[in-house]
Amino acid sequence: MIELVNATFENYIGMDQGLSEMAYQMVAHVLTLGYAVMLAGLFYFILTMKTVAPRFRISSVLSVVVMVSAALLLYKQAQNWTTAFMFDQAKGRYFIEDGADLFNNGYRYLNWLIDVPMLLFQILFVVTLTRSKFSSIRNQFWFSGAAMIITGYIGQYYEVSNVAAFFIWGGISTLFFIHILVLMRRVIMEGKEGTPPKAAKAIGSIWVLFIFSWMLYPGAYLMPHLVGLEGVFFSETGVVARQITYTIADISSKVIYGILLTVAAQAMSKEEGYDYNLLKS
């Protein structure tokens, strides 16, 4: 196997085996889908901002910032993919181009470092905490969110060159991940108390979505090792599966999550006497 030191496994596949036309195009398309959905989400959150009472709008503002950040960095990731690979007509496959920048999942981590704290803060501007202190939860979200991303970012560079370090850094990241899950569960349980049924249903759905979408990230991180270092996923199958998994997770945890928060905020706004439809007329 070609030695690329700290490169991620996509580059080892691109150097050694190459990618078929289908695998290459599937990744290119799913990366494009990722930033396109973020741009669509951007318009949704801008257009629905005034449909919630003023006290809830900071959540919509944070969604707008998340969409801009995600769209820009995922666009950069898509560009990185297309410039890293070149089609070899003799072999009929795509290979890492000599002298080109290697493909790097680090763009996603940079995006998450910006977005994760804001995503976690968002819900605090919609729900009312009945027992926990706002500032304490906010600070814990910020610390564990940033620490989770930074340690995962470091770990991904060792996924081929030093598997032990890869799992150690991943394990450290998981500890912060578990802490976030515990905090989010507490926030959602408190947030449902005393809210109108439609808002409570949306907030409850956020927990299901949160578990589903956030659990996809560790799976994508571990992708090349799910069946062993030389297993099924250390191949173009794993390359495609990882990018699809990351994209589904990003769309779910950012766009759909933000929409559910908007639905909850709209229901609570009406309960408080704020009805945007009546204000328009």
PDB file of C-alpha atoms in Angstrom, residues 45-175:
ATOM      1  CA  PHE A  45     -34.955  30.305   7.726  1.00  0.00           C
ATOM      2  CA  ILE A  46     -34.773  33.851   6.378  1.00  0.00           C
ATOM      3  CA  LEU A  47     -38.341  33.712   5.057  1.00  0.00           C
ATOM      4  CA  THR A  48     -39.813  32.149   8.218  1.00  0.00           C
ATOM      5  CA  MET A  49     -37.971  34.331  10.730  1.00  0.00           C
ATOM      6  CA  LYS A  50     -40.915  36.683  11.243  1.00  0.00           C
ATOM      7  CA  THR A  51     -43.413  33.840  11.664  1.00  0.00           C
ATOM      8  CA  VAL A  52     -42.215  33.414  15.262  1.00  0.00           C
ATOM      9  CA  ALA A  53     -42.424  35.855  18.155  1.00  0.00           C
ATOM     10  CA  PRO A  54     -39.388  38.148  18.571  1.00  0.00           C
ATOM     11  CA  ARG A  55     -38.060  36.257  21.602  1.00  0.00           C
ATOM     12  CA  PHE A  56     -37.629  33.092  19.510  1.00  0.00           C
ATOM     13  CA  ARG A  57     -35.943  34.718  16.502  1.00  0.00           C
ATOM     14  CA  ILE A  58     -32.383  34.285  17.735  1.00  0.00           C
ATOM     15  CA  SER A  59     -32.866  30.567  16.962  1.00  0.00           C
ATOM     16  CA  SER A  60     -33.694  31.433  13.336  1.00  0.00           C
ATOM     17  CA  VAL A  61     -30.703  33.780  13.184  1.00  0.00           C
ATOM     18  CA  LEU A  62     -28.430  30.970  14.373  1.00  0.00           C
ATOM     19  CA  SER A  63     -29.917  28.683  11.705  1.00  0.00           C
ATOM     20  CA  VAL A  64     -29.087  31.291   9.063  1.00  0.00           C
ATOM     21  CA  VAL A  65     -25.484  31.482  10.276  1.00  0.00           C
ATOM     22  CA  VAL A  66     -25.232  27.667  10.295  1.00  0.00           C
ATOM     23  CA  MET A  67     -26.574  27.468   6.726  1.00  0.00           C
ATOM     24  CA  VAL A  68     -24.088  30.050   5.430  1.00  0.00           C
ATOM     25  CA  SER A  69     -21.154  28.369   7.163  1.00  0.00           C
ATOM     26  CA  ALA A  70     -22.160  24.892   6.012  1.00  0.00           C
ATOM     27  CA  ALA A  71     -22.842  25.942   2.405  1.00  0.00           C
ATOM     28  CA  LEU A  72     -19.473  27.683   2.043  1.00  0.00           C
ATOM     29  CA  LEU A  73     -17.350  24.942   3.603  1.00  0.00           C
ATOM     30  CA  LEU A  74     -19.212  22.078   1.917  1.00  0.00           C
ATOM     31  CA  TYR A  75     -18.788  23.890  -1.402  1.00  0.00           C
ATOM     32  CA  LYS A  76     -15.062  24.024  -0.672  1.00  0.00           C
ATOM     33  CA  GLN A  77     -15.121  20.301   0.138  1.00  0.00           C
ATOM     34  CA  ALA A  78     -16.838  19.559  -3.179  1.00  0.00           C
ATOM     35  CA  GLN A  79     -14.184  21.568  -5.010  1.00  0.00           C
ATOM     36  CA  ASN A  80     -11.470  19.699  -3.122  1.00  0.00           C
ATOM     37  CA  TRP A  81     -12.914  16.410  -4.387  1.00  0.00           C
ATOM     38  CA  THR A  82     -12.992  17.402  -8.043  1.00  0.00           C
ATOM     39  CA  THR A  83      -9.488  18.910  -8.030  1.00  0.00           C
ATOM     40  CA  ALA A  84      -7.875  16.005  -6.156  1.00  0.00           C
ATOM     41  CA  PHE A  85      -8.867  13.307  -8.693  1.00  0.00           C
ATOM     42  CA  MET A  86      -8.100  12.958 -12.380  1.00  0.00           C
ATOM     43  CA  PHE A  87      -9.533  10.436 -14.827  1.00  0.00           C
ATOM     44  CA  ASP A  88      -6.982   7.949 -16.220  1.00  0.00           C
ATOM     45  CA  GLN A  89      -8.249   6.962 -19.680  1.00  0.00           C
ATOM     46  CA  ALA A  90      -5.915   3.970 -19.942  1.00  0.00           C
ATOM     47  CA  LYS A  91      -7.205   2.438 -16.700  1.00  0.00           C
ATOM     48  CA  GLY A  92     -10.726   3.804 -16.937  1.00  0.00           C
ATOM     49  CA  ARG A  93     -10.676   5.003 -13.305  1.00  0.00           C
ATOM     50  CA  TYR A  94     -10.140   8.177 -11.284  1.00  0.00           C
ATOM     51  CA  PHE A  95      -6.853   8.523  -9.388  1.00  0.00           C
ATOM     52  CA  ILE A  96      -5.336  11.150  -7.103  1.00  0.00           C
ATOM     53  CA  GLU A  97      -3.632  13.587  -9.441  1.00  0.00           C
ATOM     54  CA  ASP A  98       0.117  14.014  -9.058  1.00  0.00           C
ATOM     55  CA  GLY A  99       0.887  17.331  -7.408  1.00  0.00           C
ATOM     56  CA  ALA A 100      -2.745  18.052  -6.508  1.00  0.00           C
ATOM     57  CA  ASP A 101      -3.964  18.672  -2.979  1.00  0.00           C
ATOM     58  CA  LEU A 102      -5.118  15.473  -1.316  1.00  0.00           C
ATOM     59  CA  PHE A 103      -8.769  15.065  -0.460  1.00  0.00           C
ATOM     60  CA  ASN A 104      -9.395  16.198   3.115  1.00  0.00           C
ATOM     61  CA  ASN A 105     -12.402  15.685   5.367  1.00  0.00           C
ATOM     62  CA  GLY A 106     -10.998  18.477   7.520  1.00  0.00           C
ATOM     63  CA  TYR A 107     -13.327  20.970   5.823  1.00  0.00           C
ATOM     64  CA  ARG A 108     -16.249  19.200   7.461  1.00  0.00           C
ATOM     65  CA  TYR A 109     -14.591  19.422  10.859  1.00  0.00           C
ATOM     66  CA  LEU A 110     -13.972  23.141  10.416  1.00  0.00           C
ATOM     67  CA  ASN A 111     -17.638  23.527   9.546  1.00  0.00           C
ATOM     68  CA  TRP A 112     -18.704  21.512  12.599  1.00  0.00           C
ATOM     69  CA  LEU A 113     -16.435  23.547  14.864  1.00  0.00           C
ATOM     70  CA  ILE A 114     -18.424  26.620  13.838  1.00  0.00           C
ATOM     71  CA  ASP A 115     -21.853  24.994  13.648  1.00  0.00           C
ATOM     72  CA  VAL A 116     -22.059  22.492  16.506  1.00  0.00           C
ATOM     73  CA  PRO A 117     -22.003  25.033  19.369  1.00  0.00           C
ATOM     74  CA  MET A 118     -24.604  27.156  17.563  1.00  0.00           C
ATOM     75  CA  LEU A 119     -26.819  24.143  16.855  1.00  0.00           C
ATOM     76  CA  LEU A 120     -26.710  23.229  20.528  1.00  0.00           C
ATOM     77  CA  PHE A 121     -27.369  26.829  21.622  1.00  0.00           C
ATOM     78  CA  GLN A 122     -30.379  27.117  19.290  1.00  0.00           C
ATOM     79  CA  ILE A 123     -32.730  24.989  21.305  1.00  0.00           C
ATOM     80  CA  LEU A 124     -32.007  27.069  24.427  1.00  0.00           C
ATOM     81  CA  PHE A 125     -33.630  30.069  22.714  1.00  0.00           C
ATOM     82  CA  VAL A 126     -36.819  28.116  22.011  1.00  0.00           C
ATOM     83  CA  VAL A 127     -37.482  26.002  25.117  1.00  0.00           C
ATOM     84  CA  THR A 128     -37.783  27.217  28.684  1.00  0.00           C
ATOM     85  CA  LEU A 129     -35.556  25.416  31.181  1.00  0.00           C
ATOM     86  CA  THR A 130     -37.524  24.643  34.340  1.00  0.00           C
ATOM     87  CA  ARG A 131     -34.725  23.326  36.555  1.00  0.00           C
ATOM     88  CA  SER A 132     -31.377  23.789  34.804  1.00  0.00           C
ATOM     89  CA  LYS A 133     -29.493  27.072  34.575  1.00  0.00           C
ATOM     90  CA  PHE A 134     -29.299  28.547  31.065  1.00  0.00           C
ATOM     91  CA  SER A 135     -25.694  29.760  31.352  1.00  0.00           C
ATOM     92  CA  SER A 136     -24.482  26.435  32.761  1.00  0.00           C
ATOM     93  CA  ILE A 137     -26.055  24.376  29.961  1.00  0.00           C
ATOM     94  CA  ARG A 138     -24.821  26.858  27.348  1.00  0.00           C
ATOM     95  CA  ASN A 139     -21.233  26.716  28.605  1.00  0.00           C
ATOM     96  CA  GLN A 140     -21.257  22.917  28.819  1.00  0.00           C
ATOM     97  CA  PHE A 141     -22.649  22.694  25.285  1.00  0.00           C
ATOM     98  CA  TRP A 142     -19.920  24.997  24.024  1.00  0.00           C
ATOM     99  CA  PHE A 143     -17.061  23.203  25.792  1.00  0.00           C
ATOM    100  CA  SER A 144     -18.098  19.634  24.976  1.00  0.00           C
ATOM    101  CA  GLY A 145     -19.149  20.519  21.428  1.00  0.00           C
ATOM    102  CA  ALA A 146     -15.832  22.162  20.592  1.00  0.00           C
ATOM    103  CA  ALA A 147     -13.786  19.472  22.375  1.00  0.00           C
ATOM    104  CA  MET A 148     -15.666  16.699  20.555  1.00  0.00           C
ATOM    105  CA  ILE A 149     -14.915  18.211  17.146  1.00  0.00           C
ATOM    106  CA  ILE A 150     -11.271  19.080  17.860  1.00  0.00           C
ATOM    107  CA  THR A 151     -10.395  15.604  19.155  1.00  0.00           C
ATOM    108  CA  GLY A 152     -12.240  13.962  16.252  1.00  0.00           C
ATOM    109  CA  TYR A 153     -10.421  16.247  13.818  1.00  0.00           C
ATOM    110  CA  ILE A 154      -7.069  15.116  15.187  1.00  0.00           C
ATOM    111  CA  GLY A 155      -8.079  11.451  15.184  1.00  0.00           C
ATOM    112  CA  GLN A 156      -9.146  11.337  11.538  1.00  0.00           C
ATOM    113  CA  TYR A 157      -5.580  11.991  10.401  1.00  0.00           C
ATOM    114  CA  TYR A 158      -4.473   8.675  11.932  1.00  0.00           C
ATOM    115  CA  GLU A 159      -7.138   6.413  10.440  1.00  0.00           C
ATOM    116  CA  VAL A 160      -4.574   4.617   8.255  1.00  0.00           C
ATOM    117  CA  SER A 161      -1.125   5.558   9.560  1.00  0.00           C
ATOM    118  CA  ASN A 162      -1.725   4.851  13.274  1.00  0.00           C
ATOM    119  CA  VAL A 163      -4.943   2.969  14.003  1.00  0.00           C
ATOM    120  CA  ALA A 164      -4.324   2.964  17.771  1.00  0.00           C
ATOM    121  CA  ALA A 165      -4.110   6.770  17.829  1.00  0.00           C
ATOM    122  CA  PHE A 166      -7.198   6.924  15.595  1.00  0.00           C
ATOM    123  CA  PHE A 167      -9.268   4.967  18.125  1.00  0.00           C
ATOM    124  CA  ILE A 168      -7.806   6.766  21.157  1.00  0.00           C
ATOM    125  CA  TRP A 169      -8.685  10.209  19.807  1.00  0.00           C
ATOM    126  CA  GLY A 170     -12.045   8.875  18.641  1.00  0.00           C
ATOM    127  CA  GLY A 171     -12.678   7.483  22.130  1.00  0.00           C
ATOM    128  CA  ILE A 172     -11.906  10.846  23.734  1.00  0.00           C
ATOM    129  CA  SER A 173     -14.241  12.547  21.272  1.00  0.00           C
ATOM    130  CA  THR A 174     -16.959  10.026  22.159  1.00  0.00           C
ATOM    131  CA  LEU A 175     -16.805  10.979  25.848  1.00  0.00           C
TER     132      LEU A 175
END
